[in-house]
Amino acid sequence: MPKARQNPLSASCLDGASDIRSEAAEALGHLRQPTSIDPLVDALDDADSQVRISAIRGLASIRGEEVHELLFWHFGSDFDPLTFPTLVDVLGERQDRRIVKPALRHLVDFPSPAVRLQLLNGVCRALGTGDQFYRLLSRDDNDRVAIITRLLKRATTALVSARCIEQAHHARLGELCSGLVLAYEEDKAEEMVETMKKIVITVRDGLSGSGEQAHEVLSIYVVLIAINNFINNPTISDSPIAQEIFLVVCLQRMAGLIGEIDKRA
């Protein structure tokens, strides 16, 4: 009986020049076959960082819980600054909320503004906002200000009227939300951050939900954690535009989740 032949892509993934190994890893992922997993896992330990990145992207192309958990396990193993942003990308796309705190914590390890923005976008994706962070970042100043103002007003209006936030907290929340919009309109970044801190505390203390809404409640707490971790990160003031976008995107996501709880109440 003839021996089973090794997939030539699998062989190329482990042998040859680094550019060939990298291309083979990407191609294996595009096949989306379970037989591609083992050679891609082996490629995660390649000496060349580009091959490791291609292996991560290749694995991310293969759907399934097993591959997802494998990627997260790799994310949580020894910190590799050369592959970490890619792992945040692919796990963020899968809305894996477990990456939120580590991704924000490691912002300080990346002096590159572009990589920091990549991590923030990955966190926002993990929270369920898609690429909204990058989309807002790409707008020209006038468009971005108009959109953020609109998003802020919509989100704060939803928070103030939320039925799943105890009535005793509504007056305080209304005051804070008005202050947040005003701080943004007057370009007072520090005041905006301080107000967001207070909004996080007020929402956390006033939030209520039934057992049937546990998923949404947990998702809101993850957003609150993301805001808190970002606000307390020493890199927060490095990019005022990224700061306001991240906070507004998180606020909008939180308001959306609260709206889902109210609909199901």
PDB file of C-alpha atoms in Angstrom:
ATOM      1  CA  MET A   1       0.000   0.000   0.000  1.00  0.00           C
ATOM      2  CA  PRO A   2       1.542   3.365  -1.004  1.00  0.00           C
ATOM      3  CA  LYS A   3       2.516   5.768   1.774  1.00  0.00           C
ATOM      4  CA  ALA A   4       0.469   8.920   2.239  1.00  0.00           C
ATOM      5  CA  ARG A   5       2.253  11.858   0.709  1.00  0.00           C
ATOM      6  CA  GLN A   6       2.976  14.951   2.744  1.00  0.00           C
ATOM      7  CA  ASN A   7       1.227  18.070   1.557  1.00  0.00           C
ATOM      8  CA  PRO A   8       3.911  20.088  -0.277  1.00  0.00           C
ATOM      9  CA  LEU A   9       2.679  23.225   1.487  1.00  0.00           C
ATOM     10  CA  SER A  10       3.236  21.543   4.850  1.00  0.00           C
ATOM     11  CA  ALA A  11       6.774  20.670   3.826  1.00  0.00           C
ATOM     12  CA  SER A  12       7.424  24.211   2.580  1.00  0.00           C
ATOM     13  CA  CYS A  13       6.097  25.587   5.856  1.00  0.00           C
ATOM     14  CA  LEU A  14       8.936  23.904   7.724  1.00  0.00           C
ATOM     15  CA  ASP A  15      11.784  23.938   5.211  1.00  0.00           C
ATOM     16  CA  GLY A  16      13.387  26.354   2.811  1.00  0.00           C
ATOM     17  CA  ALA A  17      13.870  30.102   2.932  1.00  0.00           C
ATOM     18  CA  SER A  18      11.896  32.134   5.447  1.00  0.00           C
ATOM     19  CA  ASP A  19       9.864  33.915   2.764  1.00  0.00           C
ATOM     20  CA  ILE A  20       8.810  30.539   1.347  1.00  0.00           C
ATOM     21  CA  ARG A  21       7.880  29.275   4.824  1.00  0.00           C
ATOM     22  CA  SER A  22       5.845  32.414   5.414  1.00  0.00           C
ATOM     23  CA  GLU A  23       3.957  32.132   2.127  1.00  0.00           C
ATOM     24  CA  ALA A  24       3.322  28.434   2.737  1.00  0.00           C
ATOM     25  CA  ALA A  25       1.853  29.169   6.167  1.00  0.00           C
ATOM     26  CA  GLU A  26      -0.538  31.732   4.698  1.00  0.00           C
ATOM     27  CA  ALA A  27      -1.520  29.320   1.935  1.00  0.00           C
ATOM     28  CA  LEU A  28      -2.156  26.485   4.393  1.00  0.00           C
ATOM     29  CA  GLY A  29      -4.560  28.722   6.257  1.00  0.00           C
ATOM     30  CA  HIS A  30      -6.431  29.572   3.074  1.00  0.00           C
ATOM     31  CA  LEU A  31      -7.078  25.860   2.544  1.00  0.00           C
ATOM     32  CA  ARG A  32      -9.115  25.895   5.782  1.00  0.00           C
ATOM     33  CA  GLN A  33      -8.514  22.198   6.316  1.00  0.00           C
ATOM     34  CA  PRO A  34      -7.936  20.418   9.650  1.00  0.00           C
ATOM     35  CA  THR A  35      -4.802  18.840   8.177  1.00  0.00           C
ATOM     36  CA  SER A  36      -3.264  22.316   8.013  1.00  0.00           C
ATOM     37  CA  ILE A  37      -3.378  22.795  11.779  1.00  0.00           C
ATOM     38  CA  ASP A  38      -0.356  20.708  12.828  1.00  0.00           C
ATOM     39  CA  PRO A  39       2.188  22.266  10.439  1.00  0.00           C
ATOM     40  CA  LEU A  40       0.890  25.724  11.317  1.00  0.00           C
ATOM     41  CA  VAL A  41       1.264  24.996  15.027  1.00  0.00           C
ATOM     42  CA  ASP A  42       4.844  23.896  14.366  1.00  0.00           C
ATOM     43  CA  ALA A  43       5.420  27.143  12.463  1.00  0.00           C
ATOM     44  CA  LEU A  44       4.411  29.155  15.536  1.00  0.00           C
ATOM     45  CA  ASP A  45       7.878  28.350  16.907  1.00  0.00           C
ATOM     46  CA  ASP A  46       9.743  29.351  13.750  1.00  0.00           C
ATOM     47  CA  ALA A  47      12.868  31.447  14.291  1.00  0.00           C
ATOM     48  CA  ASP A  48      11.607  34.041  11.801  1.00  0.00           C
ATOM     49  CA  SER A  49       8.944  36.383  13.186  1.00  0.00           C
ATOM     50  CA  GLN A  50       7.273  36.818   9.795  1.00  0.00           C
ATOM     51  CA  VAL A  51       6.748  33.069   9.568  1.00  0.00           C
ATOM     52  CA  ARG A  52       5.241  33.075  13.059  1.00  0.00           C
ATOM     53  CA  ILE A  53       2.909  35.912  12.071  1.00  0.00           C
ATOM     54  CA  SER A  54       1.882  34.067   8.909  1.00  0.00           C
ATOM     55  CA  ALA A  55       1.224  30.937  10.962  1.00  0.00           C
ATOM     56  CA  ILE A  56      -1.054  32.916  13.275  1.00  0.00           C
ATOM     57  CA  ARG A  57      -2.958  34.373  10.339  1.00  0.00           C
ATOM     58  CA  GLY A  58      -3.101  30.948   8.728  1.00  0.00           C
ATOM     59  CA  LEU A  59      -4.606  29.405  11.850  1.00  0.00           C
ATOM     60  CA  ALA A  60      -7.040  32.302  12.141  1.00  0.00           C
ATOM     61  CA  SER A  61      -8.367  31.411   8.685  1.00  0.00           C
ATOM     62  CA  ILE A  62      -9.418  27.998  10.001  1.00  0.00           C
ATOM     63  CA  ARG A  63     -12.696  28.192  11.861  1.00  0.00           C
ATOM     64  CA  GLY A  64     -13.559  26.122  14.891  1.00  0.00           C
ATOM     65  CA  GLU A  65     -13.330  26.255  18.659  1.00  0.00           C
ATOM     66  CA  GLU A  66     -10.202  24.101  18.778  1.00  0.00           C
ATOM     67  CA  VAL A  67      -8.208  26.551  16.677  1.00  0.00           C
ATOM     68  CA  HIS A  68      -9.647  29.501  18.569  1.00  0.00           C
ATOM     69  CA  GLU A  69      -8.523  28.089  21.903  1.00  0.00           C
ATOM     70  CA  LEU A  70      -5.151  27.189  20.442  1.00  0.00           C
ATOM     71  CA  LEU A  71      -4.658  30.797  19.341  1.00  0.00           C
ATOM     72  CA  PHE A  72      -5.703  32.069  22.757  1.00  0.00           C
ATOM     73  CA  TRP A  73      -3.341  29.630  24.463  1.00  0.00           C
ATOM     74  CA  HIS A  74      -0.529  30.990  22.306  1.00  0.00           C
ATOM     75  CA  PHE A  75      -1.648  34.533  23.149  1.00  0.00           C
ATOM     76  CA  GLY A  76      -1.382  33.762  26.854  1.00  0.00           C
ATOM     77  CA  SER A  77       1.997  32.031  26.670  1.00  0.00           C
ATOM     78  CA  ASP A  78       5.364  33.804  26.620  1.00  0.00           C
ATOM     79  CA  PHE A  79       4.945  37.407  25.487  1.00  0.00           C
ATOM     80  CA  ASP A  80       6.380  37.938  22.010  1.00  0.00           C
ATOM     81  CA  PRO A  81       6.203  41.621  20.999  1.00  0.00           C
ATOM     82  CA  LEU A  82       6.665  40.685  17.346  1.00  0.00           C
ATOM     83  CA  THR A  83       3.549  38.508  17.168  1.00  0.00           C
ATOM     84  CA  PHE A  84       1.401  39.929  19.976  1.00  0.00           C
ATOM     85  CA  PRO A  85      -0.325  42.606  17.830  1.00  0.00           C
ATOM     86  CA  THR A  86      -1.296  39.982  15.250  1.00  0.00           C
ATOM     87  CA  LEU A  87      -2.753  37.758  17.958  1.00  0.00           C
ATOM     88  CA  VAL A  88      -4.766  40.712  19.253  1.00  0.00           C
ATOM     89  CA  ASP A  89      -6.003  41.292  15.699  1.00  0.00           C
ATOM     90  CA  VAL A  90      -7.182  37.756  15.044  1.00  0.00           C
ATOM     91  CA  LEU A  91      -8.652  37.153  18.502  1.00  0.00           C
ATOM     92  CA  GLY A  92     -10.285  40.569  18.480  1.00  0.00           C
ATOM     93  CA  GLU A  93     -11.935  39.693  15.185  1.00  0.00           C
ATOM     94  CA  ARG A  94     -13.376  36.630  16.929  1.00  0.00           C
ATOM     95  CA  GLN A  95     -14.647  38.892  19.733  1.00  0.00           C
ATOM     96  CA  ASP A  96     -12.621  37.083  22.370  1.00  0.00           C
ATOM     97  CA  ARG A  97     -13.064  39.395  25.354  1.00  0.00           C
ATOM     98  CA  ARG A  98     -10.280  37.634  27.252  1.00  0.00           C
ATOM     99  CA  ILE A  99      -7.716  39.673  25.325  1.00  0.00           C
ATOM    100  CA  VAL A 100      -9.000  43.041  26.573  1.00  0.00           C
ATOM    101  CA  LYS A 101      -6.973  43.460  29.763  1.00  0.00           C
ATOM    102  CA  PRO A 102      -3.700  41.953  28.457  1.00  0.00           C
ATOM    103  CA  ALA A 103      -3.854  44.003  25.255  1.00  0.00           C
ATOM    104  CA  LEU A 104      -4.347  47.243  27.175  1.00  0.00           C
ATOM    105  CA  ARG A 105      -1.709  46.302  29.735  1.00  0.00           C
ATOM    106  CA  HIS A 106       0.882  45.754  27.010  1.00  0.00           C
ATOM    107  CA  LEU A 107       0.331  49.137  25.348  1.00  0.00           C
ATOM    108  CA  VAL A 108       3.358  50.407  27.263  1.00  0.00           C
ATOM    109  CA  ASP A 109       5.545  47.758  25.633  1.00  0.00           C
ATOM    110  CA  PHE A 110       5.066  49.247  22.172  1.00  0.00           C
ATOM    111  CA  PRO A 111       6.599  52.666  21.506  1.00  0.00           C
ATOM    112  CA  SER A 112       5.190  52.652  17.974  1.00  0.00           C
ATOM    113  CA  PRO A 113       1.990  54.757  17.759  1.00  0.00           C
ATOM    114  CA  ALA A 114       0.782  52.584  14.878  1.00  0.00           C
ATOM    115  CA  VAL A 115       1.046  49.399  16.930  1.00  0.00           C
ATOM    116  CA  ARG A 116      -0.720  51.014  19.875  1.00  0.00           C
ATOM    117  CA  LEU A 117      -3.576  51.999  17.575  1.00  0.00           C
ATOM    118  CA  GLN A 118      -3.645  48.441  16.261  1.00  0.00           C
ATOM    119  CA  LEU A 119      -4.008  47.112  19.809  1.00  0.00           C
ATOM    120  CA  LEU A 120      -6.776  49.581  20.631  1.00  0.00           C
ATOM    121  CA  ASN A 121      -8.661  48.600  17.495  1.00  0.00           C
ATOM    122  CA  GLY A 122      -8.240  44.937  18.443  1.00  0.00           C
ATOM    123  CA  VAL A 123      -9.698  45.617  21.883  1.00  0.00           C
ATOM    124  CA  CYS A 124     -12.658  47.438  20.354  1.00  0.00           C
ATOM    125  CA  ARG A 125     -13.254  44.520  18.006  1.00  0.00           C
ATOM    126  CA  ALA A 126     -13.152  42.120  20.943  1.00  0.00           C
ATOM    127  CA  LEU A 127     -15.830  44.229  22.631  1.00  0.00           C
ATOM    128  CA  GLY A 128     -18.039  43.823  19.573  1.00  0.00           C
ATOM    129  CA  THR A 129     -17.654  47.168  17.796  1.00  0.00           C
ATOM    130  CA  GLY A 130     -16.033  45.911  14.596  1.00  0.00           C
ATOM    131  CA  ASP A 131     -13.523  48.321  13.065  1.00  0.00           C
ATOM    132  CA  GLN A 132     -15.316  51.437  14.282  1.00  0.00           C
ATOM    133  CA  PHE A 133     -12.172  52.658  16.055  1.00  0.00           C
ATOM    134  CA  TYR A 134     -10.150  52.612  12.832  1.00  0.00           C
ATOM    135  CA  ARG A 135     -13.022  54.049  10.804  1.00  0.00           C
ATOM    136  CA  LEU A 136     -13.324  57.053  13.095  1.00  0.00           C
ATOM    137  CA  LEU A 137      -9.567  57.476  13.158  1.00  0.00           C
ATOM    138  CA  SER A 138      -9.495  57.650   9.356  1.00  0.00           C
ATOM    139  CA  ARG A 139     -12.034  60.493   9.162  1.00  0.00           C
ATOM    140  CA  ASP A 140     -10.948  64.064   8.625  1.00  0.00           C
ATOM    141  CA  ASP A 141     -11.176  66.321  11.660  1.00  0.00           C
ATOM    142  CA  ASN A 142     -14.524  67.937  10.894  1.00  0.00           C
ATOM    143  CA  ASP A 143     -16.267  64.674  10.053  1.00  0.00           C
ATOM    144  CA  ARG A 144     -14.799  62.917  13.064  1.00  0.00           C
ATOM    145  CA  VAL A 145     -15.875  65.647  15.489  1.00  0.00           C
ATOM    146  CA  ALA A 146     -19.403  65.660  14.071  1.00  0.00           C
ATOM    147  CA  ILE A 147     -19.702  61.871  14.245  1.00  0.00           C
ATOM    148  CA  ILE A 148     -18.271  61.623  17.757  1.00  0.00           C
ATOM    149  CA  THR A 149     -20.584  64.383  18.983  1.00  0.00           C
ATOM    150  CA  ARG A 150     -23.548  62.523  17.528  1.00  0.00           C
ATOM    151  CA  LEU A 151     -22.422  59.201  19.014  1.00  0.00           C
ATOM    152  CA  LEU A 152     -21.845  60.798  22.406  1.00  0.00           C
ATOM    153  CA  LYS A 153     -25.280  62.375  22.523  1.00  0.00           C
ATOM    154  CA  ARG A 154     -26.968  59.176  21.389  1.00  0.00           C
ATOM    155  CA  ALA A 155     -25.085  57.010  23.887  1.00  0.00           C
ATOM    156  CA  THR A 156     -25.551  59.334  26.842  1.00  0.00           C
ATOM    157  CA  THR A 157     -29.265  59.709  26.099  1.00  0.00           C
ATOM    158  CA  ALA A 158     -29.598  55.922  26.119  1.00  0.00           C
ATOM    159  CA  LEU A 159     -27.725  55.639  29.419  1.00  0.00           C
ATOM    160  CA  VAL A 160     -29.806  58.252  31.186  1.00  0.00           C
ATOM    161  CA  SER A 161     -33.065  56.564  30.202  1.00  0.00           C
ATOM    162  CA  ALA A 162     -31.898  52.980  30.818  1.00  0.00           C
ATOM    163  CA  ARG A 163     -34.384  50.961  32.840  1.00  0.00           C
ATOM    164  CA  CYS A 164     -31.753  48.420  33.889  1.00  0.00           C
ATOM    165  CA  ILE A 165     -29.890  51.132  35.788  1.00  0.00           C
ATOM    166  CA  GLU A 166     -31.519  51.738  39.143  1.00  0.00           C
ATOM    167  CA  GLN A 167     -33.610  54.889  39.304  1.00  0.00           C
ATOM    168  CA  ALA A 168     -31.610  56.249  42.227  1.00  0.00           C
ATOM    169  CA  HIS A 169     -28.601  56.652  39.922  1.00  0.00           C
ATOM    170  CA  HIS A 170     -30.388  58.376  37.031  1.00  0.00           C
ATOM    171  CA  ALA A 171     -30.007  61.958  38.216  1.00  0.00           C
ATOM    172  CA  ARG A 172     -26.287  61.549  38.842  1.00  0.00           C
ATOM    173  CA  LEU A 173     -25.823  59.751  35.539  1.00  0.00           C
ATOM    174  CA  GLY A 174     -27.692  62.494  33.694  1.00  0.00           C
ATOM    175  CA  GLU A 175     -25.449  65.131  35.219  1.00  0.00           C
ATOM    176  CA  LEU A 176     -22.317  63.203  34.296  1.00  0.00           C
ATOM    177  CA  CYS A 177     -23.468  62.507  30.746  1.00  0.00           C
ATOM    178  CA  SER A 178     -24.207  66.189  30.153  1.00  0.00           C
ATOM    179  CA  GLY A 179     -20.779  67.030  31.519  1.00  0.00           C
ATOM    180  CA  LEU A 180     -19.141  64.482  29.230  1.00  0.00           C
ATOM    181  CA  VAL A 181     -20.712  65.950  26.100  1.00  0.00           C
ATOM    182  CA  LEU A 182     -19.772  69.454  27.201  1.00  0.00           C
ATOM    183  CA  ALA A 183     -16.181  68.430  27.956  1.00  0.00           C
ATOM    184  CA  TYR A 184     -15.851  66.993  24.459  1.00  0.00           C
ATOM    185  CA  GLU A 185     -17.402  70.020  22.786  1.00  0.00           C
ATOM    186  CA  GLU A 186     -15.055  72.319  24.708  1.00  0.00           C
ATOM    187  CA  ASP A 187     -12.041  70.105  23.937  1.00  0.00           C
ATOM    188  CA  LYS A 188     -11.276  69.426  27.601  1.00  0.00           C
ATOM    189  CA  ALA A 189      -9.598  66.032  27.379  1.00  0.00           C
ATOM    190  CA  GLU A 190      -8.691  65.683  31.059  1.00  0.00           C
ATOM    191  CA  GLU A 191     -12.193  66.615  32.161  1.00  0.00           C
ATOM    192  CA  MET A 192     -13.608  64.105  29.703  1.00  0.00           C
ATOM    193  CA  VAL A 193     -11.448  61.350  31.200  1.00  0.00           C
ATOM    194  CA  GLU A 194     -12.397  62.254  34.766  1.00  0.00           C
ATOM    195  CA  THR A 195     -16.077  62.282  33.848  1.00  0.00           C
ATOM    196  CA  MET A 196     -15.770  58.886  32.171  1.00  0.00           C
ATOM    197  CA  LYS A 197     -14.293  57.503  35.391  1.00  0.00           C
ATOM    198  CA  LYS A 198     -17.368  58.666  37.288  1.00  0.00           C
ATOM    199  CA  ILE A 199     -19.745  57.315  34.653  1.00  0.00           C
ATOM    200  CA  VAL A 200     -18.081  53.902  34.917  1.00  0.00           C
ATOM    201  CA  ILE A 201     -18.571  53.891  38.692  1.00  0.00           C
ATOM    202  CA  THR A 202     -22.187  55.044  38.442  1.00  0.00           C
ATOM    203  CA  VAL A 203     -23.126  52.465  35.811  1.00  0.00           C
ATOM    204  CA  ARG A 204     -21.343  49.717  37.723  1.00  0.00           C
ATOM    205  CA  ASP A 205     -23.134  50.572  40.950  1.00  0.00           C
ATOM    206  CA  GLY A 206     -26.549  51.014  39.366  1.00  0.00           C
ATOM    207  CA  LEU A 207     -26.629  48.171  36.852  1.00  0.00           C
ATOM    208  CA  SER A 208     -29.143  45.409  37.425  1.00  0.00           C
ATOM    209  CA  GLY A 209     -30.320  42.499  35.310  1.00  0.00           C
ATOM    210  CA  SER A 210     -31.975  39.117  35.527  1.00  0.00           C
ATOM    211  CA  GLY A 211     -30.275  35.766  35.157  1.00  0.00           C
ATOM    212  CA  GLU A 212     -31.529  35.592  31.577  1.00  0.00           C
ATOM    213  CA  GLN A 213     -29.513  38.721  30.802  1.00  0.00           C
ATOM    214  CA  ALA A 214     -26.272  37.469  32.328  1.00  0.00           C
ATOM    215  CA  HIS A 215     -24.410  37.536  29.003  1.00  0.00           C
ATOM    216  CA  GLU A 216     -25.239  41.188  28.350  1.00  0.00           C
ATOM    217  CA  VAL A 217     -24.472  42.186  31.946  1.00  0.00           C
ATOM    218  CA  LEU A 218     -21.101  40.436  31.781  1.00  0.00           C
ATOM    219  CA  SER A 219     -20.381  42.120  28.449  1.00  0.00           C
ATOM    220  CA  ILE A 220     -21.098  45.512  30.010  1.00  0.00           C
ATOM    221  CA  TYR A 221     -18.702  44.788  32.860  1.00  0.00           C
ATOM    222  CA  VAL A 222     -15.997  43.901  30.334  1.00  0.00           C
ATOM    223  CA  VAL A 223     -16.534  47.278  28.646  1.00  0.00           C
ATOM    224  CA  LEU A 224     -16.299  48.994  32.034  1.00  0.00           C
ATOM    225  CA  ILE A 225     -13.054  47.131  32.705  1.00  0.00           C
ATOM    226  CA  ALA A 226     -11.716  48.190  29.306  1.00  0.00           C
ATOM    227  CA  ILE A 227     -12.484  51.849  29.998  1.00  0.00           C
ATOM    228  CA  ASN A 228     -10.925  51.691  33.461  1.00  0.00           C
ATOM    229  CA  ASN A 229      -7.785  49.950  32.253  1.00  0.00           C
ATOM    230  CA  PHE A 230      -7.367  52.393  29.394  1.00  0.00           C
ATOM    231  CA  ILE A 231      -7.895  55.440  31.588  1.00  0.00           C
ATOM    232  CA  ASN A 232      -5.289  54.199  34.058  1.00  0.00           C
ATOM    233  CA  ASN A 233      -2.761  53.343  31.355  1.00  0.00           C
ATOM    234  CA  PRO A 234       0.279  55.658  31.206  1.00  0.00           C
ATOM    235  CA  THR A 235       0.017  55.853  27.403  1.00  0.00           C
ATOM    236  CA  ILE A 236      -3.456  57.416  27.438  1.00  0.00           C
ATOM    237  CA  SER A 237      -2.301  60.986  26.824  1.00  0.00           C
ATOM    238  CA  ASP A 238       0.049  60.106  23.956  1.00  0.00           C
ATOM    239  CA  SER A 239      -2.692  60.467  21.350  1.00  0.00           C
ATOM    240  CA  PRO A 240      -5.626  62.683  22.353  1.00  0.00           C
ATOM    241  CA  ILE A 241      -7.578  61.737  19.231  1.00  0.00           C
ATOM    242  CA  ALA A 242      -7.164  58.001  19.855  1.00  0.00           C
ATOM    243  CA  GLN A 243      -8.105  58.592  23.486  1.00  0.00           C
ATOM    244  CA  GLU A 244     -11.421  60.262  22.715  1.00  0.00           C
ATOM    245  CA  ILE A 245     -12.267  57.755  19.984  1.00  0.00           C
ATOM    246  CA  PHE A 246     -11.591  54.752  22.211  1.00  0.00           C
ATOM    247  CA  LEU A 247     -13.668  56.155  25.064  1.00  0.00           C
ATOM    248  CA  VAL A 248     -16.586  57.065  22.818  1.00  0.00           C
ATOM    249  CA  VAL A 249     -16.553  53.709  21.027  1.00  0.00           C
ATOM    250  CA  CYS A 250     -16.599  51.941  24.406  1.00  0.00           C
ATOM    251  CA  LEU A 251     -19.367  54.206  25.681  1.00  0.00           C
ATOM    252  CA  GLN A 252     -21.465  53.531  22.612  1.00  0.00           C
ATOM    253  CA  ARG A 253     -20.950  49.788  22.980  1.00  0.00           C
ATOM    254  CA  MET A 254     -21.960  49.958  26.625  1.00  0.00           C
ATOM    255  CA  ALA A 255     -25.096  51.930  25.758  1.00  0.00           C
ATOM    256  CA  GLY A 256     -25.965  49.393  23.063  1.00  0.00           C
ATOM    257  CA  LEU A 257     -25.631  46.471  25.467  1.00  0.00           C
ATOM    258  CA  ILE A 258     -27.735  48.281  28.050  1.00  0.00           C
ATOM    259  CA  GLY A 259     -30.351  48.853  25.367  1.00  0.00           C
ATOM    260  CA  GLU A 260     -30.407  45.112  24.652  1.00  0.00           C
ATOM    261  CA  ILE A 261     -31.064  44.399  28.331  1.00  0.00           C
ATOM    262  CA  ASP A 262     -33.915  46.905  28.381  1.00  0.00           C
ATOM    263  CA  LYS A 263     -35.495  45.312  25.306  1.00  0.00           C
ATOM    264  CA  ARG A 264     -35.473  41.893  26.932  1.00  0.00           C
ATOM    265  CA  ALA A 265     -36.667  43.103  30.329  1.00  0.00           C
TER     266      ALA A 265
END
